PDB file of C-alpha atoms in Angstrom:
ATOM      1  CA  UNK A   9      -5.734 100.743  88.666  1.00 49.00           C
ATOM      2  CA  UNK A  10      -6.495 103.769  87.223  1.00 53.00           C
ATOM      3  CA  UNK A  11      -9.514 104.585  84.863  1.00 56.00           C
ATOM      4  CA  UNK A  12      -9.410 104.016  81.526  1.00 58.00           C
ATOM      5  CA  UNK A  13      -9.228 107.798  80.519  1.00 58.00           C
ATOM      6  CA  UNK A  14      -6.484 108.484  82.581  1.00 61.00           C
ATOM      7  CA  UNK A  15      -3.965 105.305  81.873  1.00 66.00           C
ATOM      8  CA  UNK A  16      -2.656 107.169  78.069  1.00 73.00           C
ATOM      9  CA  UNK A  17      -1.594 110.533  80.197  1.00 76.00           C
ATOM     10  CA  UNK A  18      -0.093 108.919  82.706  1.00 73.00           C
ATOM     11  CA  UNK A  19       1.714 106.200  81.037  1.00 75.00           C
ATOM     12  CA  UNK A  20       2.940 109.351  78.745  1.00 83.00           C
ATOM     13  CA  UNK A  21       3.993 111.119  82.070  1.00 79.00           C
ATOM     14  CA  UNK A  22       5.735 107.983  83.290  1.00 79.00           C
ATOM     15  CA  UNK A  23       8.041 107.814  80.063  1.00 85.00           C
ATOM     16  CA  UNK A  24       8.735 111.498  80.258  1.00 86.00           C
ATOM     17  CA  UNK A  25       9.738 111.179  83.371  1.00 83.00           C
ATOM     18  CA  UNK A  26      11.831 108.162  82.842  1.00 87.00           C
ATOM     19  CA  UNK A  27      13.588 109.512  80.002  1.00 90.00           C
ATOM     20  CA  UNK A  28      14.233 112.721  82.490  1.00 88.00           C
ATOM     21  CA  UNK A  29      15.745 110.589  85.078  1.00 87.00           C
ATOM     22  CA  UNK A  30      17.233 107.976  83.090  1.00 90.00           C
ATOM     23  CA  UNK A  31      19.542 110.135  80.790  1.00 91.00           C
ATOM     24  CA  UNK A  32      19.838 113.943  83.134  1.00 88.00           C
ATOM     25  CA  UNK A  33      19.000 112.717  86.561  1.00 85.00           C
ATOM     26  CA  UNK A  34      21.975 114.207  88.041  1.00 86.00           C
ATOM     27  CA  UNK A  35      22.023 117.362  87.087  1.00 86.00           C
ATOM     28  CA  UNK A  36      17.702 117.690  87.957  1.00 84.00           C
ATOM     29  CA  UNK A  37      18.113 115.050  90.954  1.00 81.00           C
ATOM     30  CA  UNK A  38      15.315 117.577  92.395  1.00 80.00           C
ATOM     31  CA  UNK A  39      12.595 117.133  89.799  1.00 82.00           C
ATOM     32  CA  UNK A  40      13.476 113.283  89.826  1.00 80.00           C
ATOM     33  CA  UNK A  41      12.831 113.410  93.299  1.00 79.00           C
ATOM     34  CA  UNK A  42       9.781 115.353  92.872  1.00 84.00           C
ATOM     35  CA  UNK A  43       8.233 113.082  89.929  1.00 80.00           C
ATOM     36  CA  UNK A  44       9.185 109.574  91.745  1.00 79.00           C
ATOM     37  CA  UNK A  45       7.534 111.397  95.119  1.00 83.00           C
ATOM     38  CA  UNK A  46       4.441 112.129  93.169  1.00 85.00           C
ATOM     39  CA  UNK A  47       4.608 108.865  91.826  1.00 80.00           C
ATOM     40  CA  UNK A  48       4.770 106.803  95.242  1.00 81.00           C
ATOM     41  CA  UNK A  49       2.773 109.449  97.287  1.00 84.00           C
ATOM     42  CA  UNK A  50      -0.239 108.685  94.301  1.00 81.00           C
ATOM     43  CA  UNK A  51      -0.066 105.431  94.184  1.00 77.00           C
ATOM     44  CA  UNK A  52       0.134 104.874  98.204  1.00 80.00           C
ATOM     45  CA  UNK A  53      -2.883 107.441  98.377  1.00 80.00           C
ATOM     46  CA  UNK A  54      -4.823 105.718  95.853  1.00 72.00           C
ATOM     47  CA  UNK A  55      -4.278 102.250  96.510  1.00 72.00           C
ATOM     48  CA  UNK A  56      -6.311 103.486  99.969  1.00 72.00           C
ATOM     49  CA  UNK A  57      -9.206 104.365  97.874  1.00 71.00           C
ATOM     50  CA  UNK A  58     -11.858 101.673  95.816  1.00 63.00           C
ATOM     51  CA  UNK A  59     -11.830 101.865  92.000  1.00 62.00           C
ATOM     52  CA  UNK A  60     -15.291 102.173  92.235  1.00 67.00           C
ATOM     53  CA  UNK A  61     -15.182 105.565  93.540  1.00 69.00           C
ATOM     54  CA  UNK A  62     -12.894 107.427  90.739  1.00 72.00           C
ATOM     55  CA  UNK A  63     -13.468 110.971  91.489  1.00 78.00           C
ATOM     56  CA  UNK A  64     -12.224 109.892  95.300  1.00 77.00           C
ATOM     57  CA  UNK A  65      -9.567 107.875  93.612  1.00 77.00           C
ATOM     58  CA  UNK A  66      -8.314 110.650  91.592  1.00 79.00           C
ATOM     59  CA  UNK A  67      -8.777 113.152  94.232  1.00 83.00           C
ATOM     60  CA  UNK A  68      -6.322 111.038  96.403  1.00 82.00           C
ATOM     61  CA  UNK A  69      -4.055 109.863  93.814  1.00 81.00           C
ATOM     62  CA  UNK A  70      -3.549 114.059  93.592  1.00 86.00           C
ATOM     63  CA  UNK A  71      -3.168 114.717  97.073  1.00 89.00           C
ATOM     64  CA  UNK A  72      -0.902 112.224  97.595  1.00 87.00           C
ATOM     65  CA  UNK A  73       1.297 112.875  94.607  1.00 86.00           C
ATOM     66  CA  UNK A  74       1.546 116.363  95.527  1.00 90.00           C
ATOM     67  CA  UNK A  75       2.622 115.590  99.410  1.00 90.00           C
ATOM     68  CA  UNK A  76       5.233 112.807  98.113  1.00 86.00           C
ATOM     69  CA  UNK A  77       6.756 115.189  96.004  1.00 87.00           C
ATOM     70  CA  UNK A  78       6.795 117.900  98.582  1.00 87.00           C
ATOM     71  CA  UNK A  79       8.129 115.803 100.816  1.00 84.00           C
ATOM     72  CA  UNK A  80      10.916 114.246  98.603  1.00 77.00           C
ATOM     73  CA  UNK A  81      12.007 117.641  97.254  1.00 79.00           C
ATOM     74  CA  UNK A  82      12.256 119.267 100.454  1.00 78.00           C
ATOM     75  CA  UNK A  83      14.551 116.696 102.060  1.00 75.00           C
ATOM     76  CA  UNK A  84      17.048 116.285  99.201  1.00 73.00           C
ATOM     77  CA  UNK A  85      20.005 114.419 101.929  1.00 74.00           C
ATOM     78  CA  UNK A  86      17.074 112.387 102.840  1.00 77.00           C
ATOM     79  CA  UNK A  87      16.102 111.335  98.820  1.00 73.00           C
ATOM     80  CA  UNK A  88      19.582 110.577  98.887  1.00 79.00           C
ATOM     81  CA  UNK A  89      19.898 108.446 102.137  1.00 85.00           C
ATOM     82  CA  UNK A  90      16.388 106.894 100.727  1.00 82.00           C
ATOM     83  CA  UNK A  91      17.382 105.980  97.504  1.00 81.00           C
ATOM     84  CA  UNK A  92      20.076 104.177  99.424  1.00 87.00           C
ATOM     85  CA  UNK A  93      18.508 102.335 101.524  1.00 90.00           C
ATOM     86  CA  UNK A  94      16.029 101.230  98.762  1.00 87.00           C
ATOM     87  CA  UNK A  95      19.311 100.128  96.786  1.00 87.00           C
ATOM     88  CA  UNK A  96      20.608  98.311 100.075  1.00 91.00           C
ATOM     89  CA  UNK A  97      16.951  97.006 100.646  1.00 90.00           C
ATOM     90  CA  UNK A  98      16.952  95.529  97.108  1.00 86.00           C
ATOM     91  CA  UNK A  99      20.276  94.190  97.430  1.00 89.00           C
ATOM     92  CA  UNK A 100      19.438  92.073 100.106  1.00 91.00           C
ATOM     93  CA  UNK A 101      16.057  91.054  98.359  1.00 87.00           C
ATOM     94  CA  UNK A 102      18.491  89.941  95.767  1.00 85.00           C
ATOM     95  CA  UNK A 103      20.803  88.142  97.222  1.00 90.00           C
ATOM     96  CA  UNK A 104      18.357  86.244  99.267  1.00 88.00           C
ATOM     97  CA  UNK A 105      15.562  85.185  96.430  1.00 83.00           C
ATOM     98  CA  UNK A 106      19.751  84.054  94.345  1.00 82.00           C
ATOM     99  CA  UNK A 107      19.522  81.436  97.595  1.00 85.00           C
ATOM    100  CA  UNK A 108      15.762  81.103  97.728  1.00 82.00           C
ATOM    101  CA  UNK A 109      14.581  82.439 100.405  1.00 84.00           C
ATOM    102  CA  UNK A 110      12.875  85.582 102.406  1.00 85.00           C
ATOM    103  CA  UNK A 111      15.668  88.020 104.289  1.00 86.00           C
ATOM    104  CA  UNK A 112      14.571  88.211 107.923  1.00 89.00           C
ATOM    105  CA  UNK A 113      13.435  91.805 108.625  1.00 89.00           C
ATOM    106  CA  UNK A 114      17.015  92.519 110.828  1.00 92.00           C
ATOM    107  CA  UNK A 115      19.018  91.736 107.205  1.00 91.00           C
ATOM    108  CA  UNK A 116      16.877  93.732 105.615  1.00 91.00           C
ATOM    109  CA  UNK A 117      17.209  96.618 108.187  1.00 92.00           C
ATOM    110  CA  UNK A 118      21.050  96.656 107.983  1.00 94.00           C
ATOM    111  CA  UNK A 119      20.930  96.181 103.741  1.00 94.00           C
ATOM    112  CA  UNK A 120      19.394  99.493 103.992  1.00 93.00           C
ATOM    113  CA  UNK A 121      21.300 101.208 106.670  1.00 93.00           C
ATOM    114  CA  UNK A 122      24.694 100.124 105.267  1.00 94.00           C
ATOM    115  CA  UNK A 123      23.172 101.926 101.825  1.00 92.00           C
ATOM    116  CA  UNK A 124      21.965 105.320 103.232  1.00 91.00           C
ATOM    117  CA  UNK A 125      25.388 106.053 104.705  1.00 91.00           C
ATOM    118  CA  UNK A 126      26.981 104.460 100.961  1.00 89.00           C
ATOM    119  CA  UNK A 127      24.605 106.610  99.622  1.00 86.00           C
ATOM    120  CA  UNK A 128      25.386 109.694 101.663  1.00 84.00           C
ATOM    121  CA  UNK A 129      29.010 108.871 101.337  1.00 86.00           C
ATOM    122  CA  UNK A 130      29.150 108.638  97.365  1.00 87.00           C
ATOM    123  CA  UNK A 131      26.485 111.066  96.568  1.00 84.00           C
ATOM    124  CA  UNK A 132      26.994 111.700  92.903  1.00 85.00           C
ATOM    125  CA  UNK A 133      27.430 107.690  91.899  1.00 88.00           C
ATOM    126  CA  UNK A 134      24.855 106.735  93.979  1.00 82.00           C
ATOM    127  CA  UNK A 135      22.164 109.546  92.365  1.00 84.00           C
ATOM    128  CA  UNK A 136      23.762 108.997  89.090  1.00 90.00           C
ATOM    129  CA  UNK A 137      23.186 104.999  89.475  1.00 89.00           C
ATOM    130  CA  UNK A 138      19.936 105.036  90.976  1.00 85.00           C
ATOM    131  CA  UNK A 139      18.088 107.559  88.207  1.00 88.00           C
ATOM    132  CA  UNK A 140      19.520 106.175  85.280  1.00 92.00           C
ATOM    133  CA  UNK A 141      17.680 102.466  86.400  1.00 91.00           C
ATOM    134  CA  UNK A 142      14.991 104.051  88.081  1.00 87.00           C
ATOM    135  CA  UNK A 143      14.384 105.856  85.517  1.00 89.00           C
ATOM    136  CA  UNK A 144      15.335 102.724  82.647  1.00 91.00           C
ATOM    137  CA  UNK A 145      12.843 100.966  84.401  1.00 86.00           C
ATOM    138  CA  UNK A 146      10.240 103.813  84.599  1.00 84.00           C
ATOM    139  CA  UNK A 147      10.614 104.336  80.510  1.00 88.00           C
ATOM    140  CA  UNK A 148       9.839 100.302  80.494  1.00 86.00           C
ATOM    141  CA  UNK A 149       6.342 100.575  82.027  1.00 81.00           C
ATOM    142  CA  UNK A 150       5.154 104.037  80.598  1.00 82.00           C
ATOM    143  CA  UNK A 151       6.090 102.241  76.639  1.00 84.00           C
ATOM    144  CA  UNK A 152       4.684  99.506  77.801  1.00 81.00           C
ATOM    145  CA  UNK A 153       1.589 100.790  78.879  1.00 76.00           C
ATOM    146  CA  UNK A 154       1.231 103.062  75.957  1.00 79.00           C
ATOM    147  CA  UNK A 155       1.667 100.070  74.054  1.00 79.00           C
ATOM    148  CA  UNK A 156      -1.253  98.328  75.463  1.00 72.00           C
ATOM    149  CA  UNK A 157       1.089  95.628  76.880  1.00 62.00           C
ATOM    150  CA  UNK A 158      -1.386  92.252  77.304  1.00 54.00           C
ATOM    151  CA  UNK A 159       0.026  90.886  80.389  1.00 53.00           C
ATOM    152  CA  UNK A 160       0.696  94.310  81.863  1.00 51.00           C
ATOM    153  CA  UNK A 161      -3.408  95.160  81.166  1.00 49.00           C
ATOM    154  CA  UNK A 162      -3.777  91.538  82.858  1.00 46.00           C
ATOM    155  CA  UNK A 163      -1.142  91.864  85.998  1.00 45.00           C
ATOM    156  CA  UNK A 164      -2.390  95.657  86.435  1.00 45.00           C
ATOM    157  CA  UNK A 165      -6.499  94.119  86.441  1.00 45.00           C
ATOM    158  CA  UNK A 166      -5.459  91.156  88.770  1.00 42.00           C
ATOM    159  CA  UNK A 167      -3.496  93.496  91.503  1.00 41.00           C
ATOM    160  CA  UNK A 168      -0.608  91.548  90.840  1.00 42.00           C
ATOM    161  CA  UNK A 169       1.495  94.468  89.317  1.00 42.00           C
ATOM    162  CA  UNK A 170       5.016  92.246  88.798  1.00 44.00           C
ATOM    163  CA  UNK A 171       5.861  95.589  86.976  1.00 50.00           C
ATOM    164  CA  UNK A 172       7.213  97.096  90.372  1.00 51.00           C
ATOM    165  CA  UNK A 173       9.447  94.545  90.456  1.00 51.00           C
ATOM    166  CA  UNK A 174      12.145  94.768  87.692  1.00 54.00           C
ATOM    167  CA  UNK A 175      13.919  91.346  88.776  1.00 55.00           C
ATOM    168  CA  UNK A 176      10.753  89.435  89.055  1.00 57.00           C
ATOM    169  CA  UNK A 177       9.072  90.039  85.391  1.00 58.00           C
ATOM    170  CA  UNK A 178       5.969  88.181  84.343  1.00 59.00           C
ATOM    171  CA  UNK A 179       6.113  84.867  82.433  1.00 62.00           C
ATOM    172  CA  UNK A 180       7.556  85.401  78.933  1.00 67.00           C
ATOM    173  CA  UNK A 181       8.624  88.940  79.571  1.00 69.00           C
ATOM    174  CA  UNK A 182      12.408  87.800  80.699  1.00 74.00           C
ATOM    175  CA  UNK A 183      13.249  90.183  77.626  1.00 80.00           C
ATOM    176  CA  UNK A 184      12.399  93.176  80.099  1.00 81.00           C
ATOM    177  CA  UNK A 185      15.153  92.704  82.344  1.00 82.00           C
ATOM    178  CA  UNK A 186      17.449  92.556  79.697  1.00 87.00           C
ATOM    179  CA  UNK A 187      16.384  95.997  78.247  1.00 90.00           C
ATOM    180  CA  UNK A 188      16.163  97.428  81.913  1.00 89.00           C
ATOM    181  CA  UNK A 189      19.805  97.136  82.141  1.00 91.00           C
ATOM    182  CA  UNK A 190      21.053  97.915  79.025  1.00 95.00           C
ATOM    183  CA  UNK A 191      18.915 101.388  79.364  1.00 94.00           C
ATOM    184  CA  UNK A 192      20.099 101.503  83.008  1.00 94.00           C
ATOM    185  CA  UNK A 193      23.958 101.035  81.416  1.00 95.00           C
ATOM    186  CA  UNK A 194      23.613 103.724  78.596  1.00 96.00           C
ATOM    187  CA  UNK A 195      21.889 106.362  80.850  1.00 94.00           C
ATOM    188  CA  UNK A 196      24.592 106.026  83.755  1.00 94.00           C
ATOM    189  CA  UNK A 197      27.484 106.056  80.850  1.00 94.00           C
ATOM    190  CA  UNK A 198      25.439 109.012  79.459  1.00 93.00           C
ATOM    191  CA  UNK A 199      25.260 111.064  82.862  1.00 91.00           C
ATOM    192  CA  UNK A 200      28.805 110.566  83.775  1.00 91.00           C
ATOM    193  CA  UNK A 201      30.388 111.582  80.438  1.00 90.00           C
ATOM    194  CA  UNK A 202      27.637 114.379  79.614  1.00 86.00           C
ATOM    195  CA  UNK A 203      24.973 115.585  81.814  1.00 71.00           C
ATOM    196  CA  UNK A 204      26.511 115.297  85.490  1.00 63.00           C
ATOM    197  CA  UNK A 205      30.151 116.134  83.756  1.00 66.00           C
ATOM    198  CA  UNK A 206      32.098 118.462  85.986  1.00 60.00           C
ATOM    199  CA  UNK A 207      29.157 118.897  88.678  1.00 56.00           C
TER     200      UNK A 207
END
């Protein structure tokens, strides 16, 4: 969790850059990549650090955002081929929790390998699909957090951040995955008729 004086800029970064992906990811699919490679690279960095030591915290949350996005950037077929095997990852998460149960690792494997070569196979859908509910969902938790969302404060303080997980909200907040995909709906309608038009 990050300190106190830091949560207001980055929930404000985290809406930006929702709003960014959500409604024009196409056409910057390279600065989406770059934000959501900050994003994971600071979050995997700083989740290695204690929150009692803030400068280190902050120091690695940087570090790390900065390779991600580096990394993510400079291998645009592989963002792509990513992105699809996270879909094709989350798919089979999906399916399996509908029947109540954990995929075994192997399903899970093949979910994602199936949706890198979908992915690499239907570029612009895939990019077009993927950043308008990435970035539906990213808009979600930047409001929320600038809102001072209770049980977001409360998951966030606990560890138990259920807002990674847009089909598992927390108790009461059902609402969320409602407005997830009717955001996720209107930005892919948006990018196909407007911004990613004729590109």
């Amino acid at each position: 969790m990050l300190p106190a004086f830091l949560q207001t800029p980055a929930a404000l970064v985290l809406l930006a850059g929702g709003i960014i992906a959500c409604f024009a990811g196409y056409r910057v699919f390279r600065i989406v990549l770059g934000i959501y490679g900050f994003i994971l690279g600071a979050l995997f960095a700083s989740s290695a650090m204690g929150t009692e030591h803030t400068l280190w915290m902050i120091g690695a949350a940087l570090a790390g955002g900065i390779v991600g996005a580096l990394i993510l950037i400079a291998a645009y077929f592989v963002g792509v081929a990513l992105v699809g095997a996270g879909i094709g990852a989350l798919a089979a998460s999906l399916i399996w929790a509908a029947l109540g149960r954990e995929p075994h690792a192997a399903v899970v494997i093949i979910f994602a390998i199936a949706g890198a070569l979908g992915a690499l196979a239907l570029q612009r859908y895939v990019i077009v699909g993927a950043t308008a509910f990435g970035g539906a969902w990213t808009m979600i938790v930047g409001a929320l957090a600038l809102m001072g969302n209770r049980l977001a404060v409360d998951a966030a303080a606990r560890n138990n951040v259920w807002l990674a997980y847009p089909m598992h909200p927390a108790p009461g907040q059902q609402w969320v995955v409602v407005v997830w995909l009717v955001l996720g709906l209107v930005g892919t309608i948006v990018q196909l008729s407007v911004t990613a038009k004729g590109r």
